[in-house]
Amino acid sequence: MKSIQVNVPGGPENLQLVDIPTPRPGPRQALVRIVASGVNFIDIYFRTGLYKADLPIAIGSEGAGTVEAVGEGVTEVAPGDRVAYAMARGSYAEYAVVPAAQLVKIPAHVDFHSAAAAMLQGMTAHYLTHSTFPLKAGDTCLVHAAAGGAGGLTVQMAKNIGARVLGTVSTAEKAQIARQAGADEIILYTEQEFDVEARRLTGGRGVDVVYDSVGKTTFEKSLNSLRPRGTLALFGQSSGSVPAFDPAILNSKGSLFLTRPSLGHYLLTREELLWRAGEVLDAVDAGKLRLRIDHTYPLADAARAHRDLESRKTAGKLLLAIE
Ligand code: NDP
């Protein structure tokens, strides 16, 4: 089967298309014939070596396809089932062996590409808005990169709950996209001081929560944007890692809460996965969560997909179409 691997961590050119034997599912695993794979920043982190894995590194953490075979003891799925998953590596390939407990069945009216686009960023938006800082109607949140993959879905989920959403974006075109996702106010953080704007737009109080996927360039001003005892959910680092800082800053800026969550820690049990994935896929099915697929690439063009995602020019989801 064809698969994308990394033998030496580094740039996009280190993503190699290789032909390797199709794997077999072991106990509690399923073999999935992949139709579409999501492209995510986590794939870049494994490619560059920021996140460690044994060589050669199988790339891709999100996919949708059909169960081809199951190993011993699998009860969750059966051959022929249409399934999707996130947070198991190796989805940039024609087939992937996935722990069966991580697979969810795709609702009948949701196609494979939509399912692959929804899982990782959709469940991220879900845990951020429902669990990390559970939003209530009337709360105000600030969502960075509001036209991005995770950002655009977070905006929509926050609006579905009834919160007010301030969104940051880098360009006028992305502002339009974030507005279409439902953001009430847009801040062009490349031109405006977003912390000053966030205070102005909340009558000086500050927002209840900041969902920050950008990291290095936004961290400090995200703290400045919060109300007393507000929460910074720092869930990504698309501009780079946040340097070490003195926790006393959280006190001086208003007894703030800071958390650095990961999707894996919000999918601790099969029940939790079925709840989150079920709500995300049902919302897609019902038209309450609109997926914006920015571009779909052939498997062999995975390097181009990575370059595009890193270059800040995409708005929404990038997919690899495998068949
Ligand atoms: P996005 O679609 O949001 O793409 C990244 C966006 O970040 C860009 O489009 C850009 O939007 C903004 N950005 C700001 N500064 C930079 C920069 N220097 N370089 C590149 N982009 C920049 O990507 P994802 O939604 O896939 O992921 C965003 C982040 O969230 C990643 O760090 C990812 O790892 C993290 N993440 C974390 C998860 C978790 O559970 N912790 C789960 C999912 C994602 P603009 O042009 O508007 O500034």
Short mmCIF file of C-alpha atoms and ligand atoms in Angstrom, two decimals:
data_model
loop_
_atom_site.label_atom_id
_atom_site.label_comp_id
_atom_site.label_asym_id
_atom_site.label_seq_id
_atom_site.Cartn_x
_atom_site.Cartn_y
_atom_site.Cartn_z
CA MET A 1 0.00 0.00 0.00
CA LYS A 2 1.00 3.61 -0.46
CA SER A 3 1.85 5.54 2.67
CA ILE A 4 3.57 8.78 3.69
CA GLN A 5 6.48 8.33 6.10
CA VAL A 6 9.22 10.41 7.63
CA ASN A 7 12.65 8.77 7.97
CA VAL A 8 14.46 11.94 9.01
CA PRO A 9 12.49 14.65 10.85
CA GLY A 10 12.59 17.98 9.02
CA GLY A 11 10.84 20.03 6.35
CA PRO A 12 7.88 19.11 4.13
CA GLU A 13 10.28 17.57 1.59
CA ASN A 14 10.99 14.85 4.17
CA LEU A 15 7.46 13.48 3.72
CA GLN A 16 8.15 10.41 1.56
CA LEU A 17 5.63 8.44 -0.44
CA VAL A 18 6.54 4.78 0.06
CA ASP A 19 5.11 1.40 -0.87
CA ILE A 20 4.92 -0.89 2.16
CA PRO A 21 3.03 -4.11 3.00
CA THR A 22 -0.57 -3.55 4.11
CA PRO A 23 -0.61 -4.03 7.90
CA ARG A 24 -2.74 -6.63 9.67
CA PRO A 25 -4.93 -5.82 12.65
CA GLY A 26 -3.80 -7.28 15.97
CA PRO A 27 -6.01 -7.93 19.00
CA ARG A 28 -8.52 -5.09 19.60
CA GLN A 29 -7.45 -3.39 16.35
CA ALA A 30 -9.23 -2.79 13.05
CA LEU A 31 -7.81 -2.35 9.56
CA VAL A 32 -9.41 0.69 7.91
CA ARG A 33 -9.31 1.38 4.16
CA ILE A 34 -8.84 5.15 4.25
CA VAL A 35 -10.90 7.33 1.92
CA ALA A 36 -9.85 10.73 3.30
CA SER A 37 -7.28 11.87 5.82
CA GLY A 38 -7.33 15.16 7.70
CA VAL A 39 -4.22 17.35 7.64
CA ASN A 40 -3.45 18.91 11.02
CA PHE A 41 -0.72 20.89 12.75
CA ILE A 42 0.03 17.84 14.90
CA ASP A 43 1.26 16.15 11.68
CA ILE A 44 3.72 19.02 11.21
CA TYR A 45 4.91 18.63 14.82
CA PHE A 46 5.63 14.90 14.23
CA ARG A 47 7.27 15.67 10.86
CA THR A 48 9.64 18.25 12.35
CA GLY A 49 10.45 16.18 15.45
CA LEU A 50 8.83 18.62 17.91
CA TYR A 51 6.68 15.64 18.96
CA LYS A 52 8.71 12.42 19.25
CA ALA A 53 7.94 9.07 17.63
CA ASP A 54 9.87 5.97 16.53
CA LEU A 55 11.34 6.06 13.02
CA PRO A 56 10.06 5.75 10.39
CA ILE A 57 7.25 8.03 11.55
CA ALA A 58 3.81 7.24 10.16
CA ILE A 59 2.14 10.61 9.58
CA GLY A 60 -1.53 11.62 9.85
CA SER A 61 -3.79 11.56 12.92
CA GLU A 62 -7.29 11.66 11.47
CA GLY A 63 -9.12 9.60 8.89
CA ALA A 64 -12.37 8.20 7.56
CA GLY A 65 -12.98 5.02 5.59
CA THR A 66 -14.33 1.49 5.71
CA VAL A 67 -13.41 -1.31 8.09
CA GLU A 68 -11.70 -3.99 6.04
CA ALA A 69 -10.87 -6.50 8.78
CA VAL A 70 -10.83 -6.73 12.57
CA GLY A 71 -8.49 -8.46 15.01
CA GLU A 72 -9.34 -10.68 17.95
CA GLY A 73 -11.68 -9.29 20.59
CA VAL A 74 -13.08 -6.39 18.57
CA THR A 75 -16.68 -5.63 19.47
CA GLU A 76 -16.98 -1.93 18.55
CA VAL A 77 -17.00 -2.27 14.73
CA ALA A 78 -17.29 -4.92 12.01
CA PRO A 79 -15.99 -5.25 8.42
CA GLY A 80 -17.96 -2.99 6.09
CA ASP A 81 -18.68 -0.30 8.71
CA ARG A 82 -18.10 3.33 7.68
CA VAL A 83 -15.88 4.76 10.40
CA ALA A 84 -13.85 7.82 11.37
CA TYR A 85 -11.21 8.50 14.00
CA ALA A 86 -8.68 10.95 15.38
CA MET A 87 -5.49 10.72 17.46
CA ALA A 88 -4.15 7.44 16.04
CA ARG A 89 -1.17 7.94 13.72
CA GLY A 90 -0.77 6.67 10.17
CA SER A 91 -3.78 8.10 8.32
CA TYR A 92 -1.70 9.42 5.37
CA ALA A 93 -1.96 5.93 3.82
CA GLU A 94 -4.26 3.65 1.87
CA TYR A 95 -4.82 1.50 4.98
CA ALA A 96 -4.33 2.10 8.68
CA VAL A 97 -4.49 -0.16 11.70
CA VAL A 98 -6.42 1.67 14.42
CA PRO A 99 -7.39 0.64 17.99
CA ALA A 100 -11.05 -0.35 17.54
CA ALA A 101 -12.01 1.60 20.65
CA GLN A 102 -11.00 4.82 18.83
CA LEU A 103 -13.34 4.25 15.88
CA VAL A 104 -16.78 5.79 15.61
CA LYS A 105 -19.43 4.95 13.04
CA ILE A 106 -20.24 7.70 10.57
CA PRO A 107 -23.94 8.72 10.38
CA ALA A 108 -25.58 7.58 7.12
CA HIS A 109 -25.87 11.03 5.55
CA VAL A 110 -22.35 12.22 6.37
CA ASP A 111 -19.79 11.51 3.63
CA PHE A 112 -16.25 10.30 4.26
CA HIS A 113 -14.61 13.65 3.47
CA SER A 114 -16.87 15.51 5.90
CA ALA A 115 -16.24 12.92 8.61
CA ALA A 116 -12.47 13.15 8.13
CA ALA A 117 -12.73 16.95 8.27
CA ALA A 118 -14.84 16.97 11.43
CA MET A 119 -13.17 14.60 13.85
CA LEU A 120 -10.01 16.22 15.21
CA GLN A 121 -10.82 19.91 15.01
CA GLY A 122 -14.53 19.31 15.72
CA MET A 123 -13.90 17.34 18.90
CA THR A 124 -11.33 19.98 19.89
CA ALA A 125 -13.90 22.75 19.50
CA HIS A 126 -16.32 20.56 21.47
CA TYR A 127 -14.07 19.94 24.48
CA LEU A 128 -12.95 23.58 24.58
CA THR A 129 -16.50 24.98 24.65
CA HIS A 130 -18.19 22.17 26.64
CA SER A 131 -15.52 20.98 29.08
CA THR A 132 -12.38 23.15 29.40
CA PHE A 133 -14.43 26.32 29.88
CA PRO A 134 -18.06 25.25 29.51
CA LEU A 135 -19.68 28.26 27.88
CA LYS A 136 -23.13 29.47 28.86
CA ALA A 137 -25.49 31.67 26.90
CA GLY A 138 -24.41 35.27 27.46
CA ASP A 139 -20.71 34.50 28.10
CA THR A 140 -18.16 36.30 25.92
CA CYS A 141 -15.24 34.39 24.40
CA LEU A 142 -12.28 35.43 22.30
CA VAL A 143 -11.30 32.91 19.60
CA HIS A 144 -7.96 33.37 17.85
CA ALA A 145 -7.46 32.36 14.19
CA ALA A 146 -11.25 32.43 13.91
CA ALA A 147 -11.16 31.51 10.22
CA GLY A 148 -8.87 28.53 10.88
CA GLY A 149 -9.75 24.86 11.19
CA ALA A 150 -10.22 24.55 14.95
CA GLY A 151 -11.01 28.27 15.27
CA GLY A 152 -13.88 28.29 12.77
CA LEU A 153 -15.54 25.32 14.44
CA THR A 154 -15.03 26.81 17.92
CA VAL A 155 -16.77 30.00 16.76
CA GLN A 156 -19.75 27.99 15.52
CA MET A 157 -20.04 25.87 18.67
CA ALA A 158 -19.81 28.94 20.89
CA LYS A 159 -22.58 30.62 18.89
CA ASN A 160 -24.73 27.46 19.05
CA ILE A 161 -24.46 27.67 22.86
CA GLY A 162 -25.52 31.32 22.78
CA ALA A 163 -22.21 32.96 23.68
CA ARG A 164 -20.93 36.21 22.21
CA VAL A 165 -17.84 35.62 20.07
CA LEU A 166 -14.96 37.97 19.36
CA GLY A 167 -12.71 36.50 16.68
CA THR A 168 -9.19 37.44 15.57
CA VAL A 169 -7.94 36.99 12.00
CA SER A 170 -5.02 38.26 9.92
CA THR A 171 -6.74 39.46 6.73
CA ALA A 172 -9.96 41.04 5.47
CA GLU A 173 -10.74 37.88 3.50
CA LYS A 174 -10.44 35.76 6.64
CA ALA A 175 -12.59 38.33 8.49
CA GLN A 176 -15.38 37.58 6.02
CA ILE A 177 -15.00 33.83 6.61
CA ALA A 178 -15.03 34.23 10.41
CA ARG A 179 -18.17 36.37 10.17
CA GLN A 180 -19.84 33.67 8.10
CA ALA A 181 -18.94 31.20 10.87
CA GLY A 182 -20.91 33.47 13.22
CA ALA A 183 -18.35 35.69 14.98
CA ASP A 184 -20.07 38.80 16.38
CA GLU A 185 -16.97 40.99 16.29
CA ILE A 186 -13.80 40.65 14.25
CA ILE A 187 -10.42 41.97 15.32
CA LEU A 188 -7.64 42.17 12.73
CA TYR A 189 -4.83 41.24 15.11
CA THR A 190 -2.22 42.04 12.48
CA GLU A 191 -3.33 45.68 12.54
CA GLN A 192 -5.04 46.24 15.91
CA GLU A 193 -3.99 45.55 19.52
CA PHE A 194 -6.46 42.76 20.17
CA ASP A 195 -6.29 43.06 23.98
CA VAL A 196 -7.25 46.74 23.77
CA GLU A 197 -10.09 45.87 21.39
CA ALA A 198 -11.30 42.98 23.57
CA ARG A 199 -11.57 45.36 26.55
CA ARG A 200 -13.29 48.03 24.47
CA LEU A 201 -15.81 45.53 23.11
CA THR A 202 -16.64 44.30 26.64
CA GLY A 203 -17.04 47.76 28.19
CA GLY A 204 -13.66 47.43 29.98
CA ARG A 205 -14.53 44.16 31.77
CA GLY A 206 -12.62 41.65 29.62
CA VAL A 207 -13.77 38.35 28.14
CA ASP A 208 -14.69 35.25 30.15
CA VAL A 209 -12.39 32.94 28.19
CA VAL A 210 -9.78 33.07 25.44
CA TYR A 211 -9.39 30.02 23.19
CA ASP A 212 -5.82 30.51 21.97
CA SER A 213 -4.33 28.24 19.27
CA VAL A 214 -1.67 30.74 18.19
CA GLY A 215 0.64 30.71 21.23
CA LYS A 216 3.84 32.68 21.15
CA THR A 217 2.60 35.88 19.50
CA THR A 218 -0.74 36.06 21.34
CA PHE A 219 -0.11 34.62 24.82
CA GLU A 220 0.52 37.78 26.81
CA LYS A 221 -2.22 39.83 25.20
CA SER A 222 -4.61 36.91 25.64
CA LEU A 223 -4.03 37.21 29.40
CA ASN A 224 -4.61 40.98 29.13
CA SER A 225 -7.97 40.35 27.44
CA LEU A 226 -9.51 38.40 30.35
CA ARG A 227 -11.87 39.51 33.08
CA PRO A 228 -10.79 38.83 36.69
CA ARG A 229 -10.77 35.04 37.24
CA GLY A 230 -11.13 34.49 33.48
CA THR A 231 -9.63 31.44 31.74
CA LEU A 232 -6.96 31.19 29.08
CA ALA A 233 -7.29 27.88 27.23
CA LEU A 234 -3.97 27.78 25.38
CA PHE A 235 -4.51 24.82 23.07
CA GLY A 236 -1.99 25.38 20.30
CA GLN A 237 1.12 27.10 19.08
CA SER A 238 0.79 27.85 15.37
CA SER A 239 3.11 30.87 15.81
CA GLY A 240 5.57 29.01 18.05
CA SER A 241 5.84 27.80 21.65
CA VAL A 242 5.19 30.17 24.54
CA PRO A 243 8.41 30.84 26.50
CA ALA A 244 8.68 30.12 30.22
CA PHE A 245 6.92 32.70 32.41
CA ASP A 246 6.38 33.60 36.07
CA PRO A 247 3.02 32.25 37.41
CA ALA A 248 2.72 35.42 39.55
CA ILE A 249 1.62 37.12 36.30
CA LEU A 250 -1.66 35.21 36.61
CA ASN A 251 -2.18 36.90 39.97
CA SER A 252 -1.29 40.42 38.89
CA LYS A 253 -3.56 40.22 35.84
CA GLY A 254 -6.62 39.18 37.88
CA SER A 255 -6.29 35.72 39.53
CA LEU A 256 -6.51 34.15 36.10
CA PHE A 257 -6.75 30.47 35.19
CA LEU A 258 -4.39 29.02 32.59
CA THR A 259 -4.71 25.57 31.07
CA ARG A 260 -2.85 23.84 28.22
CA PRO A 261 -5.28 21.13 27.10
CA SER A 262 -4.94 18.33 24.53
CA LEU A 263 -7.67 16.39 22.76
CA GLY A 264 -6.30 13.05 24.01
CA HIS A 265 -6.95 14.04 27.62
CA TYR A 266 -10.56 14.87 26.73
CA LEU A 267 -11.16 11.44 25.18
CA LEU A 268 -10.33 9.35 28.22
CA THR A 269 -13.01 6.70 27.80
CA ARG A 270 -14.99 5.16 24.95
CA GLU A 271 -18.08 6.88 26.40
CA GLU A 272 -16.40 10.28 26.23
CA LEU A 273 -15.34 9.67 22.62
CA LEU A 274 -18.84 8.54 21.60
CA TRP A 275 -20.37 11.61 23.29
CA ARG A 276 -18.05 14.14 21.64
CA ALA A 277 -17.83 12.52 18.21
CA GLY A 278 -21.58 11.84 18.27
CA GLU A 279 -22.42 15.49 18.99
CA VAL A 280 -19.96 16.71 16.34
CA LEU A 281 -21.08 14.34 13.57
CA ASP A 282 -24.77 14.83 14.41
CA ALA A 283 -24.27 18.61 14.24
CA VAL A 284 -22.63 18.20 10.82
CA ASP A 285 -25.51 15.96 9.72
CA ALA A 286 -28.09 18.51 10.95
CA GLY A 287 -26.32 21.44 9.27
CA LYS A 288 -25.58 23.09 12.65
CA LEU A 289 -21.83 22.71 12.15
CA ARG A 290 -20.65 23.76 8.71
CA LEU A 291 -17.30 22.39 7.57
CA ARG A 292 -15.18 24.64 5.40
CA ILE A 293 -12.90 22.43 3.35
CA ASP A 294 -10.24 24.80 2.04
CA HIS A 295 -8.44 22.33 -0.19
CA THR A 296 -8.23 18.60 -0.93
CA TYR A 297 -4.90 17.18 -2.14
CA PRO A 298 -3.87 13.79 -3.53
CA LEU A 299 -1.83 11.66 -1.10
CA ALA A 300 1.35 12.29 -3.09
CA ASP A 301 0.97 16.06 -2.47
CA ALA A 302 1.10 15.84 1.33
CA ALA A 303 4.17 18.12 1.33
CA ARG A 304 2.22 20.84 -0.47
CA ALA A 305 -0.57 20.53 2.09
CA HIS A 306 1.94 21.01 4.91
CA ARG A 307 3.52 24.03 3.20
CA ASP A 308 0.09 25.61 2.73
CA LEU A 309 -0.95 25.03 6.36
CA GLU A 310 2.33 26.42 7.71
CA SER A 311 2.27 29.43 5.41
CA ARG A 312 -0.84 30.87 7.11
CA LYS A 313 -2.77 31.17 3.86
CA THR A 314 -5.42 28.51 4.50
CA ALA A 315 -8.86 29.04 6.05
CA GLY A 316 -10.56 25.85 7.18
CA LYS A 317 -9.79 22.20 6.68
CA LEU A 318 -7.14 20.57 4.51
CA LEU A 319 -7.74 16.97 3.41
CA LEU A 320 -5.87 14.25 1.56
CA ALA A 321 -8.10 12.23 -0.75
CA ILE A 322 -6.75 8.69 -0.73
CA GLU A 323 -9.06 6.97 -3.22
P1 NDP B 1 -5.42 26.63 11.60
O1 NDP B 1 -6.34 26.31 10.49
O2 NDP B 1 -5.94 27.44 12.74
O3 NDP B 1 -4.15 27.31 10.97
C1 NDP B 1 -3.30 28.07 11.72
C2 NDP B 1 -3.75 29.53 11.76
O4 NDP B 1 -3.08 30.16 12.83
C3 NDP B 1 -3.37 30.32 10.52
O5 NDP B 1 -4.27 30.16 9.46
C4 NDP B 1 -3.31 31.71 11.06
O6 NDP B 1 -4.58 32.35 11.03
C5 NDP B 1 -2.91 31.52 12.53
N1 NDP B 1 -1.51 31.92 12.75
C6 NDP B 1 -1.13 32.98 13.50
N2 NDP B 1 0.20 33.11 13.48
C7 NDP B 1 0.68 32.13 12.67
C8 NDP B 1 1.98 31.77 12.24
N3 NDP B 1 3.06 32.44 12.64
N4 NDP B 1 2.11 30.72 11.40
C9 NDP B 1 1.05 30.02 11.00
N5 NDP B 1 -0.22 30.31 11.38
C10 NDP B 1 -0.41 31.36 12.22
O7 NDP B 1 -4.79 25.27 12.18
P2 NDP B 1 -5.46 24.18 13.13
O8 NDP B 1 -6.84 24.54 13.45
O9 NDP B 1 -5.22 22.86 12.53
O10 NDP B 1 -4.54 24.25 14.42
C11 NDP B 1 -4.23 25.45 15.08
C12 NDP B 1 -3.41 25.13 16.34
O11 NDP B 1 -4.24 24.44 17.26
C13 NDP B 1 -2.18 24.28 16.12
O12 NDP B 1 -1.14 24.72 16.96
C14 NDP B 1 -2.65 22.91 16.56
O13 NDP B 1 -1.62 22.07 16.99
C15 NDP B 1 -3.58 23.28 17.68
N6 NDP B 1 -4.53 22.22 18.00
C16 NDP B 1 -4.50 21.74 19.25
C17 NDP B 1 -5.36 20.77 19.64
C18 NDP B 1 -5.39 20.35 21.06
O14 NDP B 1 -6.19 19.49 21.46
N7 NDP B 1 -4.58 20.93 21.92
C19 NDP B 1 -6.25 20.11 18.68
C20 NDP B 1 -6.29 20.76 17.38
C21 NDP B 1 -5.42 21.77 17.04
P3 NDP B 1 -4.58 33.95 10.75
O15 NDP B 1 -3.99 34.09 9.38
O16 NDP B 1 -5.99 34.36 10.83
O17 NDP B 1 -3.70 34.54 11.82
#
